[in-house]
C-alpha cells in the first residue's frame, strides 16, 4: 500500500515495506518500480536497501561519485560480469578508483596479459556507462569543482572519503563499489551516516605535542586510526600549518589502520557542527610515539620502494624530481599518481624517469598484483604501511620521503 505525505513542500511516498522508514518522491518511486528501465530499478533497489538498513529518511542528490571496484584483482570475474550487465548512463560526474595496472604501461609493471585483458574489459564496461576514465584516489587534485563545502557526495575510496569529509567539508559515506555505481546512475544516495550533522561530532581530542612534517603525518594517522577505530578525532597540532598533502596522508593512514572517515584539525579544516561539545576521550601523543612507528616498521631490507599513496600531487612530484635529478636508482622505485597529473607535468616525469624510477598512473602498489613479486617494500605512506601486508602479502617499512629516495638510490 502506498501512502502519500507532504514533506518539505514535496510529495513523498512511503512504501508499504518493513521497516517502513524511507520516503521516495514520485520520480524515485517510479524508478524503484522499474518504470525507467531495469538498470535504474536495480540501482534504486541498492540505494533503498542501504537506506533502510541505516535508517535513512530519504535520498539526497549527490554532486559527484567516486567508484571503487575497479581492480580486477579485487572484483574478479563476478564483478566484471555485474558491471558489464548494466545499461544506461551516469547522471553526475563519476570517476574511478585506481585499477590493477597502469592502463598504458602494464607490461613495464610486470602485469600479465590475461589480467590486463580483464582489467581493460572492466574499464570499457565503466566507459560504456559514461564514467570518466580517470582511475585515482585523489579526484580532488585533478577536478576543482568535483566537491565543495557542504556538498553531498558518494565516494568510495577511504582516503578520498576522509579528504572530502575533513579537508573539503563535503559529506560522504564510504560507499562500496555497487552503491557508488548506483548513486552515479541515479544521481542520489541515501541520507544517513556522515551526511548528517549528528554523525559528524568529534569523539576524541588528540593533542599532538610535537612538530610534524611529511611522513610524520602518515605515522600519526597510523597510530590514531588504530586507537580511535571509526571515531571522529579532533586534532590540536603544534608547529606549521599542515599542507594539503600532509592532511591527505593523515586521513589516508587513519582510514586504513582504523576506519576513520572524518577528522578535524583546529584552525585548519572546516569546523565541526555547532552542536559539537567537548569530545569524551583525549589522547596525548608526542615525538616519541611517532618515532616508535618508524622503529616498529624500519626502512631496511626493502627490495623496492613505492611512493604515491594516496596518489602524488604535482607538489610531491616536484619534491621527488628534485631528490632524483641527476641520480640513478639501484632498486625499483614506483611513483603512483593520477594520469592527468602526470600528463600535466611531463618535465617532472622525465626527470624522475631518467633516474630509472617509474611513474605509474591509474594504479597503486596496493591494488596492483604486480606488487606481489616483492617480499618487502619501503613507503612513506601510513596507509600503504597498513595495507601492503594484508592486501598484497608484502612486508612494509615506513620512512620519510628522503629515506625512501635514499633507499632507492642504494644509500639506505
Ligand atoms: Fe590510493 Fe592505492 Fe593508497 S587507492 S590511497 S594509492 S592504497
Tab-separated table of C-alpha atoms in Angstrom, residues 6-401:
chain	number	residue	atom	x	y	z
A	6	UNK	CA	3.848	16.193	2.203
A	7	UNK	CA	7.411	16.688	3.441
A	8	UNK	CA	9.271	19.960	2.963
A	9	UNK	CA	6.772	21.047	0.330
A	10	UNK	CA	7.228	17.938	-1.788
A	11	UNK	CA	5.139	14.862	-2.142
A	12	UNK	CA	6.847	11.763	-0.811
A	13	UNK	CA	5.675	8.218	-0.858
A	14	UNK	CA	6.302	5.723	1.911
A	15	UNK	CA	6.423	2.183	0.667
A	16	UNK	CA	4.461	-0.483	2.474
A	17	UNK	CA	7.576	-2.464	3.494
A	18	UNK	CA	9.142	-3.346	6.811
A	19	UNK	CA	10.859	-1.456	8.299
A	20	UNK	CA	8.890	1.483	6.909
A	21	UNK	CA	11.458	4.201	7.269
A	22	UNK	CA	12.364	5.656	3.913
A	23	UNK	CA	10.351	8.017	1.725
A	24	UNK	CA	10.665	8.283	-2.025
A	25	UNK	CA	9.498	11.091	-4.294
A	26	UNK	CA	7.152	10.131	-7.114
A	27	UNK	CA	10.046	10.071	-9.583
A	28	UNK	CA	12.154	7.920	-7.248
A	29	UNK	CA	9.239	5.566	-6.725
A	30	UNK	CA	8.801	5.273	-10.496
A	31	UNK	CA	12.457	4.267	-10.809
A	32	UNK	CA	12.050	1.814	-7.926
A	33	UNK	CA	9.058	0.238	-9.668
A	34	UNK	CA	11.076	-0.254	-12.867
A	35	UNK	CA	9.270	2.390	-14.958
A	36	UNK	CA	12.606	3.853	-16.138
A	37	UNK	CA	14.185	0.507	-17.025
A	38	UNK	CA	15.815	-2.466	-15.407
A	39	UNK	CA	19.233	-0.948	-14.549
A	40	UNK	CA	17.775	2.117	-12.780
A	41	UNK	CA	15.407	-0.225	-10.913
A	42	UNK	CA	18.281	-2.400	-9.728
A	43	UNK	CA	20.316	0.638	-8.736
A	44	UNK	CA	17.414	2.192	-6.828
A	45	UNK	CA	16.903	-1.106	-5.072
A	46	UNK	CA	20.502	-0.951	-3.783
A	47	UNK	CA	20.078	2.639	-2.561
A	48	UNK	CA	16.780	1.882	-0.846
A	49	UNK	CA	18.139	-1.286	0.774
A	50	UNK	CA	21.060	0.681	2.230
A	51	UNK	CA	18.768	3.481	3.305
A	52	UNK	CA	16.505	1.023	5.087
A	53	UNK	CA	19.413	-0.727	6.815
A	54	UNK	CA	20.896	2.531	8.071
A	55	UNK	CA	17.628	4.283	8.856
A	56	UNK	CA	17.764	6.956	6.124
A	57	UNK	CA	14.595	9.025	5.821
A	58	UNK	CA	15.114	9.802	2.151
A	59	UNK	CA	17.581	10.085	-0.696
A	60	UNK	CA	19.744	13.132	-1.341
A	61	UNK	CA	21.202	14.361	-4.638
A	62	UNK	CA	24.966	13.957	-4.968
A	63	UNK	CA	27.376	16.276	-6.739
A	64	UNK	CA	29.856	13.600	-7.786
A	65	UNK	CA	30.698	9.934	-7.388
A	66	UNK	CA	34.000	8.100	-6.986
A	67	UNK	CA	33.635	4.406	-7.701
A	68	UNK	CA	35.644	1.590	-6.093
A	69	UNK	CA	35.638	-1.906	-7.510
A	70	UNK	CA	37.951	-1.245	-10.441
A	71	UNK	CA	40.945	-3.521	-9.995
A	72	UNK	CA	40.362	-6.961	-11.482
A	73	UNK	CA	42.443	-8.234	-8.569
A	74	UNK	CA	39.691	-7.094	-6.194
A	75	UNK	CA	36.466	-7.691	-8.113
A	76	UNK	CA	37.346	-10.681	-10.292
A	77	UNK	CA	35.086	-12.274	-12.878
A	78	UNK	CA	31.868	-11.822	-10.899
A	79	UNK	CA	32.440	-8.074	-10.579
A	80	UNK	CA	33.287	-7.721	-14.251
A	81	UNK	CA	30.084	-9.526	-15.215
A	82	UNK	CA	27.977	-7.428	-12.851
A	83	UNK	CA	29.239	-4.133	-14.275
A	84	UNK	CA	29.087	-5.333	-17.889
A	85	UNK	CA	25.456	-6.269	-17.443
A	86	UNK	CA	24.361	-2.710	-16.597
A	87	UNK	CA	22.805	-0.332	-19.115
A	88	UNK	CA	22.360	3.433	-19.282
A	89	UNK	CA	24.490	6.418	-18.386
A	90	UNK	CA	25.656	8.003	-15.153
A	91	UNK	CA	23.858	11.265	-14.392
A	92	UNK	CA	26.508	13.028	-12.266
A	93	UNK	CA	30.307	13.354	-12.758
A	94	UNK	CA	31.693	9.954	-11.825
A	95	UNK	CA	35.330	8.941	-11.613
A	96	UNK	CA	37.076	5.637	-10.894
A	97	UNK	CA	39.312	4.359	-8.128
A	98	UNK	CA	42.767	3.052	-9.128
A	99	UNK	CA	42.833	-0.027	-11.350
A	100	UNK	CA	45.110	-3.035	-11.022
A	101	UNK	CA	47.648	-1.671	-13.502
A	102	UNK	CA	48.858	1.338	-15.435
A	103	UNK	CA	46.417	1.186	-18.339
A	104	UNK	CA	49.192	2.009	-20.831
A	105	UNK	CA	52.394	0.649	-19.256
A	106	UNK	CA	51.158	-2.504	-17.569
A	107	UNK	CA	53.877	-4.635	-19.162
A	108	UNK	CA	56.562	-2.498	-17.514
A	109	UNK	CA	54.889	-3.179	-14.166
A	110	UNK	CA	55.150	-6.905	-14.734
A	111	UNK	CA	51.393	-7.429	-15.100
A	112	UNK	CA	50.412	-10.499	-17.129
A	113	UNK	CA	48.436	-10.423	-20.379
A	114	UNK	CA	45.379	-12.265	-19.020
A	115	UNK	CA	44.995	-9.870	-16.123
A	116	UNK	CA	45.500	-6.870	-18.433
A	117	UNK	CA	42.794	-8.075	-20.773
A	118	UNK	CA	40.289	-8.466	-17.936
A	119	UNK	CA	41.259	-5.092	-16.488
A	120	UNK	CA	40.665	-3.406	-19.846
A	121	UNK	CA	37.250	-5.064	-20.060
A	122	UNK	CA	36.327	-3.576	-16.680
A	123	UNK	CA	37.442	-0.137	-17.828
A	124	UNK	CA	35.420	-0.468	-21.044
A	125	UNK	CA	32.337	-1.518	-19.076
A	126	UNK	CA	32.615	1.638	-16.967
A	127	UNK	CA	33.299	3.765	-20.053
A	128	UNK	CA	30.111	2.439	-21.648
A	129	UNK	CA	28.171	3.720	-18.621
A	130	UNK	CA	29.593	7.234	-19.105
A	131	UNK	CA	32.049	7.068	-16.197
A	132	UNK	CA	35.098	9.328	-16.617
A	133	UNK	CA	38.109	7.070	-17.080
A	134	UNK	CA	40.415	8.669	-14.535
A	135	UNK	CA	41.485	6.000	-12.088
A	136	UNK	CA	42.588	7.809	-8.971
A	137	UNK	CA	42.043	8.082	-5.233
A	138	UNK	CA	42.683	11.843	-5.404
A	139	UNK	CA	39.955	13.190	-7.700
A	140	UNK	CA	40.087	16.474	-5.743
A	141	UNK	CA	43.639	17.015	-7.068
A	142	UNK	CA	42.521	16.967	-10.677
A	143	UNK	CA	38.935	18.299	-10.740
A	144	UNK	CA	38.455	21.514	-8.806
A	145	UNK	CA	34.665	21.561	-8.877
A	146	UNK	CA	34.139	17.900	-8.020
A	147	UNK	CA	33.379	18.602	-4.334
A	148	UNK	CA	32.845	21.692	-2.199
A	149	UNK	CA	31.917	22.628	1.341
A	150	UNK	CA	28.564	21.077	2.278
A	151	UNK	CA	28.163	19.096	-0.969
A	152	UNK	CA	26.728	15.602	-0.711
A	153	UNK	CA	28.880	13.012	-2.493
A	154	UNK	CA	29.031	9.253	-2.944
A	155	UNK	CA	32.732	8.455	-2.865
A	156	UNK	CA	34.275	5.057	-2.220
A	157	UNK	CA	37.976	5.093	-1.605
A	158	UNK	CA	38.696	5.577	2.086
A	159	UNK	CA	41.383	8.267	1.781
A	160	UNK	CA	39.293	10.205	-0.732
A	161	UNK	CA	36.293	9.938	1.591
A	162	UNK	CA	38.381	11.204	4.502
A	163	UNK	CA	39.749	14.136	2.482
A	164	UNK	CA	36.306	15.057	1.159
A	165	UNK	CA	34.675	14.977	4.592
A	166	UNK	CA	37.501	16.549	6.551
A	167	UNK	CA	39.519	18.920	4.378
A	168	UNK	CA	36.880	19.940	1.844
A	169	UNK	CA	33.968	19.803	4.282
A	170	UNK	CA	31.770	17.806	1.921
A	171	UNK	CA	29.586	14.902	3.088
A	172	UNK	CA	30.029	11.306	2.058
A	173	UNK	CA	29.872	7.825	3.477
A	174	UNK	CA	32.420	5.272	2.380
A	175	UNK	CA	30.490	3.690	-0.441
A	176	UNK	CA	31.071	0.183	-1.719
A	177	UNK	CA	31.526	-0.295	-5.457
A	178	UNK	CA	27.878	-1.244	-6.183
A	179	UNK	CA	26.374	1.530	-4.045
A	180	UNK	CA	28.671	4.152	-5.611
A	181	UNK	CA	27.709	2.987	-9.088
A	182	UNK	CA	24.060	3.030	-8.066
A	183	UNK	CA	24.480	6.638	-6.885
A	184	UNK	CA	26.184	7.513	-10.182
A	185	UNK	CA	23.351	6.052	-12.271
A	186	UNK	CA	20.547	7.516	-10.128
A	187	UNK	CA	22.309	10.747	-9.069
A	188	UNK	CA	21.365	10.225	-5.426
A	189	UNK	CA	22.402	8.425	-2.283
A	190	UNK	CA	20.645	7.526	0.956
A	191	UNK	CA	20.760	10.281	3.562
A	192	UNK	CA	22.461	8.720	6.588
A	193	UNK	CA	25.845	8.485	8.306
A	194	UNK	CA	28.295	11.274	7.508
A	195	UNK	CA	25.634	13.141	5.514
A	196	UNK	CA	24.072	14.116	8.851
A	197	UNK	CA	25.443	16.561	11.446
A	198	UNK	CA	24.733	14.160	14.294
A	199	UNK	CA	27.376	11.725	12.964
A	200	UNK	CA	29.971	14.437	12.367
A	201	UNK	CA	30.668	15.260	16.011
A	202	UNK	CA	34.222	14.771	17.338
A	203	UNK	CA	34.655	11.739	19.578
A	204	UNK	CA	38.343	12.103	20.554
A	205	UNK	CA	40.522	15.110	21.247
A	206	UNK	CA	44.061	14.385	20.009
A	207	UNK	CA	46.730	16.670	21.454
A	208	UNK	CA	49.965	16.335	19.497
A	209	UNK	CA	52.919	17.778	21.359
A	210	UNK	CA	55.434	17.612	18.537
A	211	UNK	CA	56.131	19.461	15.317
A	212	UNK	CA	55.387	17.162	12.398
A	213	UNK	CA	56.312	17.115	8.754
A	214	UNK	CA	55.853	14.885	5.699
A	215	UNK	CA	55.570	11.191	6.510
A	216	UNK	CA	55.145	12.022	10.231
A	217	UNK	CA	51.511	12.687	9.354
A	218	UNK	CA	51.183	9.167	7.965
A	219	UNK	CA	52.798	7.781	11.126
A	220	UNK	CA	50.448	9.854	13.298
A	221	UNK	CA	47.427	8.693	11.324
A	222	UNK	CA	48.566	5.078	11.507
A	223	UNK	CA	48.724	5.383	15.289
A	224	UNK	CA	45.495	7.317	15.819
A	225	UNK	CA	43.417	5.149	13.468
A	226	UNK	CA	44.335	2.068	15.483
A	227	UNK	CA	43.151	3.730	18.672
A	228	UNK	CA	40.004	5.604	17.616
A	229	UNK	CA	38.843	2.989	15.051
A	230	UNK	CA	35.701	4.543	13.496
A	231	UNK	CA	35.738	7.618	15.741
A	232	UNK	CA	35.980	11.254	14.686
A	233	UNK	CA	39.244	12.701	16.018
A	234	UNK	CA	39.744	16.415	16.604
A	235	UNK	CA	43.450	17.315	16.426
A	236	UNK	CA	45.287	20.121	18.094
A	237	UNK	CA	48.645	20.278	16.355
A	238	UNK	CA	51.785	22.249	17.042
A	239	UNK	CA	54.092	23.873	14.527
A	240	UNK	CA	53.483	24.941	10.953
A	241	UNK	CA	50.093	24.529	9.314
A	242	UNK	CA	49.932	21.101	7.607
A	243	UNK	CA	49.909	21.172	3.805
A	244	UNK	CA	47.136	19.620	1.713
A	245	UNK	CA	49.418	16.643	1.069
A	246	UNK	CA	50.103	16.179	4.774
A	247	UNK	CA	46.377	16.251	5.549
A	248	UNK	CA	45.849	13.762	2.725
A	249	UNK	CA	48.448	11.451	4.315
A	250	UNK	CA	46.989	11.818	7.808
A	251	UNK	CA	43.458	10.951	6.717
A	252	UNK	CA	44.570	8.083	4.476
A	253	UNK	CA	46.502	6.408	7.284
A	254	UNK	CA	43.656	6.737	9.818
A	255	UNK	CA	41.205	5.305	7.303
A	256	UNK	CA	43.465	2.274	6.796
A	257	UNK	CA	44.705	1.443	10.289
A	258	UNK	CA	41.237	2.256	11.674
A	259	UNK	CA	38.171	3.265	9.721
A	260	UNK	CA	38.188	6.995	10.311
A	261	UNK	CA	36.145	8.776	7.640
A	262	UNK	CA	36.157	12.267	9.164
A	263	UNK	CA	38.566	14.270	11.285
A	264	UNK	CA	39.152	17.870	12.250
A	265	UNK	CA	42.305	19.896	12.726
A	266	UNK	CA	41.874	23.006	14.828
A	267	UNK	CA	42.049	26.183	12.738
A	268	UNK	CA	42.921	24.193	9.616
A	269	UNK	CA	39.928	22.149	8.439
A	270	UNK	CA	36.248	23.191	8.363
A	271	UNK	CA	34.766	23.136	11.868
A	272	UNK	CA	32.511	20.514	13.493
A	273	UNK	CA	28.763	21.205	13.570
A	274	UNK	CA	27.697	23.899	16.063
A	275	UNK	CA	26.154	21.242	18.323
A	276	UNK	CA	29.577	19.664	18.991
A	277	UNK	CA	30.656	19.597	22.617
A	278	UNK	CA	33.938	18.551	24.177
A	279	UNK	CA	34.968	15.055	22.946
A	280	UNK	CA	34.674	12.406	25.633
A	281	UNK	CA	38.165	10.977	25.222
A	282	UNK	CA	41.571	12.645	24.995
A	283	UNK	CA	44.794	11.268	23.539
A	284	UNK	CA	48.164	12.895	24.172
A	285	UNK	CA	50.819	11.985	21.646
A	286	UNK	CA	54.367	13.229	21.236
A	287	UNK	CA	57.532	12.767	19.193
A	288	UNK	CA	58.321	9.525	20.994
A	289	UNK	CA	55.040	7.949	19.823
A	290	UNK	CA	55.668	8.967	16.207
A	291	UNK	CA	59.250	7.678	16.311
A	292	UNK	CA	58.041	4.349	17.670
A	293	UNK	CA	56.030	3.796	14.488
A	294	UNK	CA	59.166	4.272	12.361
A	295	UNK	CA	61.112	1.995	14.713
A	296	UNK	CA	58.466	-0.703	14.513
A	297	UNK	CA	58.479	-0.645	10.681
A	298	UNK	CA	62.128	0.039	9.785
A	299	UNK	CA	63.313	1.155	6.362
A	300	UNK	CA	65.955	-1.562	5.885
A	301	UNK	CA	65.655	-4.730	3.832
A	302	UNK	CA	63.195	-3.461	1.226
A	303	UNK	CA	63.544	-4.793	-2.319
A	304	UNK	CA	61.543	-1.937	-3.784
A	305	UNK	CA	60.242	1.495	-2.870
A	306	UNK	CA	56.724	2.789	-3.504
A	307	UNK	CA	55.572	6.406	-3.244
A	308	UNK	CA	52.233	7.956	-4.069
A	309	UNK	CA	49.717	6.528	-1.603
A	310	UNK	CA	47.420	8.432	-1.904
A	311	UNK	CA	48.318	9.414	-5.468
A	312	UNK	CA	51.043	12.062	-5.691
A	313	UNK	CA	50.146	15.690	-6.220
A	314	UNK	CA	52.176	17.916	-8.509
A	315	UNK	CA	53.922	19.353	-5.428
A	316	UNK	CA	55.024	15.879	-4.398
A	317	UNK	CA	56.308	15.136	-7.905
A	318	UNK	CA	58.357	18.366	-7.712
A	319	UNK	CA	59.981	17.182	-4.464
A	320	UNK	CA	60.670	13.691	-5.807
A	321	UNK	CA	62.128	15.048	-9.052
A	322	UNK	CA	64.385	17.379	-7.031
A	323	UNK	CA	65.722	14.465	-4.986
A	324	UNK	CA	66.283	12.214	-8.030
A	325	UNK	CA	67.666	14.719	-10.524
A	326	UNK	CA	70.957	13.537	-11.989
A	327	UNK	CA	70.964	10.306	-9.949
A	328	UNK	CA	70.325	6.636	-10.731
A	329	UNK	CA	68.168	4.319	-8.658
A	330	UNK	CA	69.508	0.919	-7.602
A	331	UNK	CA	66.138	-0.544	-6.646
A	332	UNK	CA	62.726	-0.412	-8.281
A	333	UNK	CA	61.085	2.865	-7.354
A	334	UNK	CA	57.422	3.342	-8.206
A	335	UNK	CA	55.713	6.677	-8.025
A	336	UNK	CA	51.950	6.424	-8.329
A	337	UNK	CA	49.841	9.330	-9.495
A	338	UNK	CA	46.758	10.255	-11.483
A	339	UNK	CA	47.248	10.219	-15.240
A	340	UNK	CA	46.132	13.844	-15.530
A	341	UNK	CA	48.792	14.946	-13.006
A	342	UNK	CA	51.487	13.079	-14.956
A	343	UNK	CA	50.255	14.428	-18.285
A	344	UNK	CA	50.241	17.995	-16.967
A	345	UNK	CA	53.840	17.668	-15.733
A	346	UNK	CA	55.861	15.865	-18.430
A	347	UNK	CA	59.100	17.612	-17.429
A	348	UNK	CA	58.837	16.257	-13.856
A	349	UNK	CA	58.011	12.769	-15.101
A	350	UNK	CA	61.031	12.937	-17.440
A	351	UNK	CA	63.416	13.950	-14.629
A	352	UNK	CA	62.077	11.176	-12.382
A	353	UNK	CA	62.241	8.518	-15.070
A	354	UNK	CA	65.774	9.485	-16.173
A	355	UNK	CA	66.826	8.158	-12.756
A	356	UNK	CA	65.353	4.757	-13.601
A	357	UNK	CA	62.293	5.264	-11.356
A	358	UNK	CA	58.864	4.720	-12.896
A	359	UNK	CA	55.847	6.996	-12.712
A	360	UNK	CA	52.835	4.718	-12.916
A	361	UNK	CA	49.343	6.104	-13.464
A	362	UNK	CA	45.834	4.699	-12.910
A	363	UNK	CA	47.015	2.247	-10.238
A	364	UNK	CA	48.889	1.829	-6.968
A	365	UNK	CA	51.089	-0.532	-5.027
A	366	UNK	CA	48.146	-1.895	-3.018
A	367	UNK	CA	45.595	-2.686	-5.733
A	368	UNK	CA	48.027	-3.986	-8.373
A	369	UNK	CA	49.023	-7.659	-8.417
A	370	UNK	CA	52.435	-6.526	-9.694
A	371	UNK	CA	53.454	-5.699	-6.115
A	372	UNK	CA	53.187	-9.331	-5.078
A	373	UNK	CA	56.584	-10.218	-6.572
A	374	UNK	CA	58.287	-8.220	-3.801
A	375	UNK	CA	58.799	-9.627	-0.311
A	376	UNK	CA	59.193	-6.200	1.270
A	377	UNK	CA	58.616	-2.602	0.194
A	378	UNK	CA	59.516	0.728	1.705
A	379	UNK	CA	56.939	3.511	1.608
A	380	UNK	CA	56.380	6.979	3.019
A	381	UNK	CA	52.649	6.287	3.425
A	382	UNK	CA	50.913	5.239	6.628
A	383	UNK	CA	48.096	3.819	4.513
A	384	UNK	CA	50.365	1.633	2.367
A	385	UNK	CA	52.091	0.558	5.583
A	386	UNK	CA	48.744	-0.651	6.920
A	387	UNK	CA	47.541	-2.317	3.703
A	388	UNK	CA	50.574	-3.838	1.962
A	389	UNK	CA	50.928	-6.833	4.307
A	390	UNK	CA	47.224	-7.711	4.428
A	391	UNK	CA	46.085	-6.927	0.893
A	392	UNK	CA	49.213	-7.593	-1.113
A	393	UNK	CA	51.079	-10.006	1.167
A	394	UNK	CA	54.113	-7.718	1.092
A	395	UNK	CA	56.113	-6.696	4.169
A	396	UNK	CA	56.346	-2.932	4.604
A	397	UNK	CA	58.644	-0.365	6.169
A	398	UNK	CA	57.938	3.318	6.745
A	399	UNK	CA	60.370	6.129	6.005
A	400	UNK	CA	60.362	9.815	5.168
A	401	UNK	CA	60.341	10.774	1.500
